[in-house]
Coordinates of C-alpha atoms and ligand atoms in Angstrom, one line a residue:
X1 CA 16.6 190.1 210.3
X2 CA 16.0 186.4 211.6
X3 CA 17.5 187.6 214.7
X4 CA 15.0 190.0 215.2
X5 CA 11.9 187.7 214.3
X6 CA 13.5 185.2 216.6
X7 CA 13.3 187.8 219.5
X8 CA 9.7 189.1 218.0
X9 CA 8.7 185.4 218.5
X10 CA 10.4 185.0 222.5
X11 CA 8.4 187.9 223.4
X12 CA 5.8 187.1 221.7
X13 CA 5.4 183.6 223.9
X14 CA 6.6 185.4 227.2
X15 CA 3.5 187.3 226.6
X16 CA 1.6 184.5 226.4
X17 CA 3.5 183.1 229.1
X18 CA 2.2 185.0 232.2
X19 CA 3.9 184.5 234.8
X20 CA 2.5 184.2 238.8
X21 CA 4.1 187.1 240.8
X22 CA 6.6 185.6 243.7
X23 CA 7.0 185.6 247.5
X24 CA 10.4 185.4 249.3
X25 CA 9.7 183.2 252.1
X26 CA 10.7 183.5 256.1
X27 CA 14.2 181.8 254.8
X28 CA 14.8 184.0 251.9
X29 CA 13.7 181.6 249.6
X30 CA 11.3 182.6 246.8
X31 CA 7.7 181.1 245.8
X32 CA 5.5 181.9 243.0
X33 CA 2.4 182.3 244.7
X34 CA -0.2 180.0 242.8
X35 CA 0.5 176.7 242.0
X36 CA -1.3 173.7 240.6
X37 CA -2.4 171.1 242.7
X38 CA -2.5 167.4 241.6
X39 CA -4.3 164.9 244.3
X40 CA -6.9 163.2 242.5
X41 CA -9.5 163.5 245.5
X42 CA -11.7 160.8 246.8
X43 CA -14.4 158.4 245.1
X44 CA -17.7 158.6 246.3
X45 CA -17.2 155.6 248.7
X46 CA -14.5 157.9 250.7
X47 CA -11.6 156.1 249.2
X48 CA -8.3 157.4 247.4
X49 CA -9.0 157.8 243.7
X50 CA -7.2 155.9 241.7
X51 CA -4.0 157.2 239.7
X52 CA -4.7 155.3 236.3
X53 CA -3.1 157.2 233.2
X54 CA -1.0 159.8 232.7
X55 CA -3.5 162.6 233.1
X56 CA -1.4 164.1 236.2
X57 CA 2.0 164.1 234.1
X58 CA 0.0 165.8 231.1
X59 CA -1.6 168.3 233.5
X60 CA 1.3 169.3 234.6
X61 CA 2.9 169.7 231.2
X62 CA 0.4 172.0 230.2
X63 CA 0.6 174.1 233.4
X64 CA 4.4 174.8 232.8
X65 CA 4.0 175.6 229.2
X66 CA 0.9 178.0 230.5
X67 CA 3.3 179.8 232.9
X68 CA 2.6 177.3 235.9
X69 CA 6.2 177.4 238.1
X70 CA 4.8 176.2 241.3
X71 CA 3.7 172.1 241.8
X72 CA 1.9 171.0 244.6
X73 CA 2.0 166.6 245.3
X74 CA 2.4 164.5 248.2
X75 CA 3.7 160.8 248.7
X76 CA 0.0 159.9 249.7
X77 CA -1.0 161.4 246.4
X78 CA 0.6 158.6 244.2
X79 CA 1.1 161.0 241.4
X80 CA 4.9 162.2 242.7
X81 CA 6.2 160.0 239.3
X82 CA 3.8 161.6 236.7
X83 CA 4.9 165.3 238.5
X84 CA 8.6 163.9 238.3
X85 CA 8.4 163.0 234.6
X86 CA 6.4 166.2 233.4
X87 CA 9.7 168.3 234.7
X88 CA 12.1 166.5 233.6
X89 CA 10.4 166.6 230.3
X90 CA 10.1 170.3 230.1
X91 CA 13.9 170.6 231.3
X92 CA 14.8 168.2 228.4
X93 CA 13.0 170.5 226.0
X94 CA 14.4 173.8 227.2
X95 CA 11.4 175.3 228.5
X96 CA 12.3 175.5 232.2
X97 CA 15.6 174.8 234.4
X98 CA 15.1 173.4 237.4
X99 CA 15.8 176.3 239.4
X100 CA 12.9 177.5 237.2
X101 CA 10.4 175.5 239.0
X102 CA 8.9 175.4 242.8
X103 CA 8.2 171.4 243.5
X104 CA 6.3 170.8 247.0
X105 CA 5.9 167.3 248.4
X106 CA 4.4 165.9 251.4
X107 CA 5.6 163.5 254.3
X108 CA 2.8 161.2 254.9
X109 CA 1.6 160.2 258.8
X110 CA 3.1 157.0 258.7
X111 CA 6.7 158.3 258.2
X112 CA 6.6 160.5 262.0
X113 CA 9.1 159.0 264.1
X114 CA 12.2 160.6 263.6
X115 CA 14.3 157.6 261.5
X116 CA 11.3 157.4 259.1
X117 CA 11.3 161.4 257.9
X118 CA 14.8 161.3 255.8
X119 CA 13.2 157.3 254.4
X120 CA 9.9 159.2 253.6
X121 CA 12.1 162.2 251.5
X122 CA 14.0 159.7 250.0
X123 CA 11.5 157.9 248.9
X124 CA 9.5 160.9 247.1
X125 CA 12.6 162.1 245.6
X126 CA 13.6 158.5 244.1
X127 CA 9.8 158.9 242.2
X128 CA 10.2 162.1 241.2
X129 CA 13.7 161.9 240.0
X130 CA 14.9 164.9 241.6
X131 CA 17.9 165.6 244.1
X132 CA 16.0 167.9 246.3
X133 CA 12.6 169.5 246.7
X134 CA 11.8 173.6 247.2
X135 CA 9.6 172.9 249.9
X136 CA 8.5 169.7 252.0
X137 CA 5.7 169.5 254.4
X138 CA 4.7 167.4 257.2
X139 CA 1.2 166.8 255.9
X140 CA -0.7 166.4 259.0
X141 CA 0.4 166.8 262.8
X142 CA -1.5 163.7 263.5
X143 CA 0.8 160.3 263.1
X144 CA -0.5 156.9 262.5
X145 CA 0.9 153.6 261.6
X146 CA 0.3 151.7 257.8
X147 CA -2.0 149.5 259.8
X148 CA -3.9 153.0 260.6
X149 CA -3.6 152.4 264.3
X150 CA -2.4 156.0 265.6
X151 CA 1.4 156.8 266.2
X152 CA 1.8 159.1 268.8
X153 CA 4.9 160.4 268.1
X154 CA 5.4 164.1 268.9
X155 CA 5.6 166.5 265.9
X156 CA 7.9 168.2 267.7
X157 CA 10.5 165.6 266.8
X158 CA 9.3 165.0 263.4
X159 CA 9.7 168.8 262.2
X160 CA 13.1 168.7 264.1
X161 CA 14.0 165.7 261.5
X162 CA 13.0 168.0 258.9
X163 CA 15.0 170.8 259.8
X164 CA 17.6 168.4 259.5
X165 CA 16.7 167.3 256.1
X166 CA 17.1 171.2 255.4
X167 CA 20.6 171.5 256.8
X168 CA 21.2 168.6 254.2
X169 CA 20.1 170.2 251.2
X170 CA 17.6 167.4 250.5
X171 CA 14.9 170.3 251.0
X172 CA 15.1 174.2 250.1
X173 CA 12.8 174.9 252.3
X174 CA 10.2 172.9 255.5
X175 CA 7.0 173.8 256.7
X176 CA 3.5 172.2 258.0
X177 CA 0.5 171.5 256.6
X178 CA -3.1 171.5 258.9
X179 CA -1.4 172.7 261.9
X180 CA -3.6 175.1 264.5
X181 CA -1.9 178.3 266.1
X182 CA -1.3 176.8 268.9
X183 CA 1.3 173.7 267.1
X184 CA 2.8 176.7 264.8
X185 CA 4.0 178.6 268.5
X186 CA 5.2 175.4 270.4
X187 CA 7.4 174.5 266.9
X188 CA 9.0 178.0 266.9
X189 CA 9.1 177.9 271.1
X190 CA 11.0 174.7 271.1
X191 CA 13.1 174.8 268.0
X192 CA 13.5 178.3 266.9
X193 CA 12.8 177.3 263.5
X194 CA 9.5 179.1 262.4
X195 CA 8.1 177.0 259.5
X196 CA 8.4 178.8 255.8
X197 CA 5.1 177.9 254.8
X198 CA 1.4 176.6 255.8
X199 CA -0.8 175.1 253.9
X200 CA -4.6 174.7 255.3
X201 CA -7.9 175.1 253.6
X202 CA -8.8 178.3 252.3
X203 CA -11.4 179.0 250.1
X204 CA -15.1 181.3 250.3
X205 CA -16.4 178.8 253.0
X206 CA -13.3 178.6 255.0
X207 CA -11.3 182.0 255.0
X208 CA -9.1 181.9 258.4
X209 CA -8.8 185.2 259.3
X210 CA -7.0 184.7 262.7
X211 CA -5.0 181.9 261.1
X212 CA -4.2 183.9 258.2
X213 CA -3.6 187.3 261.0
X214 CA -1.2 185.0 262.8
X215 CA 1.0 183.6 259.7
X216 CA 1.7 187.5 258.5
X217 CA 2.3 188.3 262.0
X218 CA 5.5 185.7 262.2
X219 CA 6.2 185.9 258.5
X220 CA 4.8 182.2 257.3
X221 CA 3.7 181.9 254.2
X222 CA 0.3 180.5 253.7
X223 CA -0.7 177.9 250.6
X224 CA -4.2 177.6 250.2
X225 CA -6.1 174.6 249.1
X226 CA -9.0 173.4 248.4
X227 CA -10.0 176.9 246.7
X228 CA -12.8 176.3 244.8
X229 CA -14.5 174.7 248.6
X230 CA -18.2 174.1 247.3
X231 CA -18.5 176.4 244.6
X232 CA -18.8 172.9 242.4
X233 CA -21.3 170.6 244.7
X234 CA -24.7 169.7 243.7
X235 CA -24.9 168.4 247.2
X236 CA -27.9 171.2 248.6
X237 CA -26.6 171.0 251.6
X238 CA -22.8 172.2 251.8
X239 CA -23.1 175.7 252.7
X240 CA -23.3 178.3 249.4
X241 CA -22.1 179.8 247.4
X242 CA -22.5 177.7 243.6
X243 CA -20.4 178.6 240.7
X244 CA -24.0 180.1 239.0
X245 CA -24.3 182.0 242.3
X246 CA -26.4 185.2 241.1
X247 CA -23.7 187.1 243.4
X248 CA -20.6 186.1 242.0
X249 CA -21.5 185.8 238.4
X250 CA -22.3 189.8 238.9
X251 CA -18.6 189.7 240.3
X252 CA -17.3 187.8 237.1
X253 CA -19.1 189.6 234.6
X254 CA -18.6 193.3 235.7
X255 CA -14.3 191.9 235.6
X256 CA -14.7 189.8 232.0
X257 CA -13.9 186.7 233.9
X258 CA -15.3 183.0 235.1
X259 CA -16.4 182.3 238.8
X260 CA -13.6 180.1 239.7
X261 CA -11.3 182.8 238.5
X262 CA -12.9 185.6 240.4
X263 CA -12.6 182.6 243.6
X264 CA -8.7 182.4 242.9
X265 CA -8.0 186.2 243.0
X266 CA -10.0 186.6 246.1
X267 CA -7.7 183.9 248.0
X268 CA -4.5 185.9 246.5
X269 CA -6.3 188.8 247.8
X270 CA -6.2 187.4 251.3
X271 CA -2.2 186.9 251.0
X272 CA -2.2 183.1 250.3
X273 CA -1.1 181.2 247.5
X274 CA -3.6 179.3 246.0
X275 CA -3.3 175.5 244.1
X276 CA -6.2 174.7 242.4
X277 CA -6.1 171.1 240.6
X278 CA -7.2 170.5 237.1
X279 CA -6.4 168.4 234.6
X280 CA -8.3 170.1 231.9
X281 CA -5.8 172.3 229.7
X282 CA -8.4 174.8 229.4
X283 CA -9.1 175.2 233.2
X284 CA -5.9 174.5 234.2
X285 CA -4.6 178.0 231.8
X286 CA -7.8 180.0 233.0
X287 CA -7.3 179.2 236.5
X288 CA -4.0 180.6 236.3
X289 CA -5.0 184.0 234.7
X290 CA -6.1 186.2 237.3
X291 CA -3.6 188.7 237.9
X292 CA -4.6 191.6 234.8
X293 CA -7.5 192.7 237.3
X294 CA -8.4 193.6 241.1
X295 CA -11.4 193.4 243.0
X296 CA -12.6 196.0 244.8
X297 CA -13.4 196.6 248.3
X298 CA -17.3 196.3 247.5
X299 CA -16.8 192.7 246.0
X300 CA -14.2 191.7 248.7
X301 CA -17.1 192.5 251.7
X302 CA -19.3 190.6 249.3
X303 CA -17.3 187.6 249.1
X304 CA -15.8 187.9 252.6
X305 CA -19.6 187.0 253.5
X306 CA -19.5 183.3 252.9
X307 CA -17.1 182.3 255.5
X308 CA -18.3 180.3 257.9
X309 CA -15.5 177.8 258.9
X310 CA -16.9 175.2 256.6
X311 CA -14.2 173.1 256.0
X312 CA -14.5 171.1 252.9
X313 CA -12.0 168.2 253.3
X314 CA -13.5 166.0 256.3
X315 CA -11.1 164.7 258.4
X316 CA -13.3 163.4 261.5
X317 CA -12.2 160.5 261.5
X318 CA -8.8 161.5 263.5
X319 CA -11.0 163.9 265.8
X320 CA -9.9 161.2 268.8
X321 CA -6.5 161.7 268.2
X322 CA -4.5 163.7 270.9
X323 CA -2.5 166.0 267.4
X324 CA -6.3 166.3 266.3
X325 CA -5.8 170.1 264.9
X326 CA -9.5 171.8 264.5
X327 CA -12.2 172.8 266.4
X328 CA -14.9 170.5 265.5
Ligands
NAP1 N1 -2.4 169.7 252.5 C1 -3.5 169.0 252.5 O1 -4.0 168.4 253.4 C2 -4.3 169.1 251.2 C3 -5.7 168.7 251.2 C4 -6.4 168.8 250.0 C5 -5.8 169.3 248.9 N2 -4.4 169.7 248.9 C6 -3.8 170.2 247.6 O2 -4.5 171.3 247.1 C7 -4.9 171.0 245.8 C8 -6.2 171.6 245.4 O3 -7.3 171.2 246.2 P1 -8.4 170.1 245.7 O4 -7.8 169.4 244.6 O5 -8.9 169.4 246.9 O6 -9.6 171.1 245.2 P2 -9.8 172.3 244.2 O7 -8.5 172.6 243.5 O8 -10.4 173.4 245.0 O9 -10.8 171.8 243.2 C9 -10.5 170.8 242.2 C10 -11.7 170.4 241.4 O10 -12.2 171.6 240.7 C11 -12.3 171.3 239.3 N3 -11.9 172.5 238.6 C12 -10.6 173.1 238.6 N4 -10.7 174.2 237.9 C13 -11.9 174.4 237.5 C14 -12.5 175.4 236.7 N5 -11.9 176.5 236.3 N6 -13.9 175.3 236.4 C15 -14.5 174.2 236.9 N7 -14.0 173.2 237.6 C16 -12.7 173.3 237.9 C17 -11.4 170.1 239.1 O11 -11.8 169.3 238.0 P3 -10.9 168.9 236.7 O12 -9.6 168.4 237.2 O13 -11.7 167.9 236.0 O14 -10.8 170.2 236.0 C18 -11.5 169.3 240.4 O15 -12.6 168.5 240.4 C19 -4.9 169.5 245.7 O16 -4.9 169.0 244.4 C20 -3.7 169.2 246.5 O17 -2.5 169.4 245.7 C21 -3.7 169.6 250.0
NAG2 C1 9.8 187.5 255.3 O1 11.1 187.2 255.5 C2 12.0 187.4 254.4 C3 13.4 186.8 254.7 O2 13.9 187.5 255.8 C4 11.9 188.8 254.0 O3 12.7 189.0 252.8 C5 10.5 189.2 253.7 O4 10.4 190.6 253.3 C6 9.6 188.9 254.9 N1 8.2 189.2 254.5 C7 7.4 189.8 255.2 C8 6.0 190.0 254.7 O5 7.7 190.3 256.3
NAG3 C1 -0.2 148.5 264.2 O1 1.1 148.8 264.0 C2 1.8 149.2 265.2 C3 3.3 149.6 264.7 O2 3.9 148.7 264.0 C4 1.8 148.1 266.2 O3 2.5 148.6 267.4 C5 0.4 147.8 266.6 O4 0.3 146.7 267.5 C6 -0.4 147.5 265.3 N1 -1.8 147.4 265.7 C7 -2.6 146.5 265.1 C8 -4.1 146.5 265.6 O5 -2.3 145.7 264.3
NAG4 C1 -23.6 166.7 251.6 O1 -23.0 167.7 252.5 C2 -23.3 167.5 253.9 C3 -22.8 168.7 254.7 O2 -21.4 168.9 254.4 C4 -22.6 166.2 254.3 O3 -22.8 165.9 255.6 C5 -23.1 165.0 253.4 O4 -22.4 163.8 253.7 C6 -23.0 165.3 251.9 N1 -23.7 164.3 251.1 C7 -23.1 163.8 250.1 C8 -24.0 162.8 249.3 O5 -22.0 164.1 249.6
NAG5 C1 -13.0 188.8 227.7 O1 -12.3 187.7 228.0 C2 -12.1 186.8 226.9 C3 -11.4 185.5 227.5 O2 -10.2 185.8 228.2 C4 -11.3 187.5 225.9 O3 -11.1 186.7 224.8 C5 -12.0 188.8 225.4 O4 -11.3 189.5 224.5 C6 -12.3 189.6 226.6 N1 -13.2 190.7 226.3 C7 -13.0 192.0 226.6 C8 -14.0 193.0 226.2 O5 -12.0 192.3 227.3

């Protein structure tokens, strides 16, 4: 009799307890595909914001116990720690294993040269107390020094570094972040190792649909982030739409749910995982709940509309540099 309320009760929470559906990537590996990001973004002079509390390692808390298996940080990010402690405490408790639980980190542009990528893994793994990460990224192809002077170093021979650090275990699996089409063919021209995963900006004002054509061409994974793009600005003139958008509140309406969720399922739409950041616990379990509906091919062409390569995340000032990935 207990036994059965005890099992009533499991399923009970695994109801609760959606769960994102998985990918298995180029290696065999597997992904839930959405994740929560955890960069704090910019202040409005331009600058890092600060990490100050524990908001990040509550966040992330929250996320696991709302189904969240998939964690997006970075080294530049200064929040590796609070992500570090938040799994360790859900381990402790018994709500995940580690095997459970996809952690993404970051090698940071001053950590190209070859020597520095294993220092730059080690380091990220010291703060987040793990032995080895799912998935790490080289965060931007572009290389410069602490003194943010720019380090030319090829990325060639920093992504061979990290294959290494995959042949070591230290990593499950290695990919790139903000590379162009062209970088993605001259890593898999030169080493034959074709990176697992990309993450880039995706989101209504920046939808990639060569870049995206490309990646399911060769089998690479794509993260998406940024998602929500503008949908949040008051600044009139980033490109539309606004979460009050006439358009997409239709779209959310006719479906029972919010904007930013009707945002989310459109980017798993496209094939990309996304990783929106909150640290609100009721944002953070609404973003995650978008896979009891589908949009149909009506609403798609209607959302499809607002790309127009609008990238959100400004990154100008490394246009001089000769691994400068974009256009404009
Ligand atoms: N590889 C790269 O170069 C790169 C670049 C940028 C970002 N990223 C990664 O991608 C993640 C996501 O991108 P992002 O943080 O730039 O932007 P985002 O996830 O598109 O937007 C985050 C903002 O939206 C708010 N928000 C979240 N859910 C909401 C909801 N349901 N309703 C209303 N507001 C909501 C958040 O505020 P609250 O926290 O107050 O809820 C926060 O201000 C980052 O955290 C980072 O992990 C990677
Ligand atoms: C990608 O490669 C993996 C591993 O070989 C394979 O299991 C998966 O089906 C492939 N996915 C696609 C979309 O081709
Ligand atoms: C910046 O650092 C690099 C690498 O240590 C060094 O070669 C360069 O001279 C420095 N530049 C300035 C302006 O300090
Ligand atoms: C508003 O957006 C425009 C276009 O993206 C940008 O150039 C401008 O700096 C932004 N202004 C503020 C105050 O954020
Ligand atoms: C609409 O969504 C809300 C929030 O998820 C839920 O509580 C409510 O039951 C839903 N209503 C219908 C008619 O499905």
């Amino acid at each position: 009799m207990l036994s059965r309320a005890l099992v009533g009760f499991a399923l009970l929470l695994h109801v609760n307890c959606k769960l994102a559906p998985v990918v298995t990537l180029n290696d065999g590996n597997l992904m839930p595909a959405f994740g929560l990001g955890t960069w704090l973004g910019t202040t409005p002079s331009g600058s890092l914001a600060p990490v100050e509390n524990d908001e990040v390692q509550r966040a992330v808390e929250v996320a696991i116990d709302a189904g969240y298996r998939h964690i997006d940080t970075a080294a530049i990010y200064s929040t590796e720690e609070q992500v570090g402690l938040a799994v360790r405490n859900k381990i402790k408790q018994g709500v995940i294993k580690r095997e459970d639980i996809f952690i993404t980190t970051k090698l940071w542009n001053d950590h190209h040269a070859r020597e520095d990528v294993p220092k730059g893994l080690d380091s990220s793994l010291r703060k987040l107390g793990m032995e080895y990460v799912d998935l790490y990224l080289i965060h931007f192809p572009i290389g410069t020094y602490p003194n943010m002077t720019d380090d030319h170093t090829d990325y060639l021979d920093t992504w061979r570094s990290m294959i290494e650090l995959k042949e070591r275990g230290l990593t499950r699996s290695v990919g790139v972040s903000n590379f162009n089409v062209a970088m993605l063919e001259r890593l898999t021209a030169e080493t034959g190792v074709v990176p697992a995963v990309l993450q880039v900006e995706i989101s209504l004002t920046i939808q990639q649909p060569s870049l995206l054509a490309y990646c399911r061409a060769h089998n690479i994974s794509v993260v998406g982030y940024t998602p929500f793009g503008t949908l949040f600005l008051h600044n009139k003139t980033a490109p539309p739409p606004r979460v009050d958008s006439p358009e997409l509140v239709a779209i959310a309406q006719r479906h029972n749910k919010t904007v930013p969720q009707i945002v989310l399922r459109y980017v798993y739409e496209l094939g990309v995982t996304p990783i929106p950041k909150s640290v609100k616990k009721s944002r953070i379990e609404q973003n995650l709940d978008i896979f009891d509906f589908e949009l149909s091919e009506e609403e798609r062409q209607q959302l499809s509309s607002y790309d127009q390569n609008y990238r959100s995340l400004d990154l100008s000032l490394w246009k001089h540099h000769p691994y400068y990935p974009f256009e404009q």
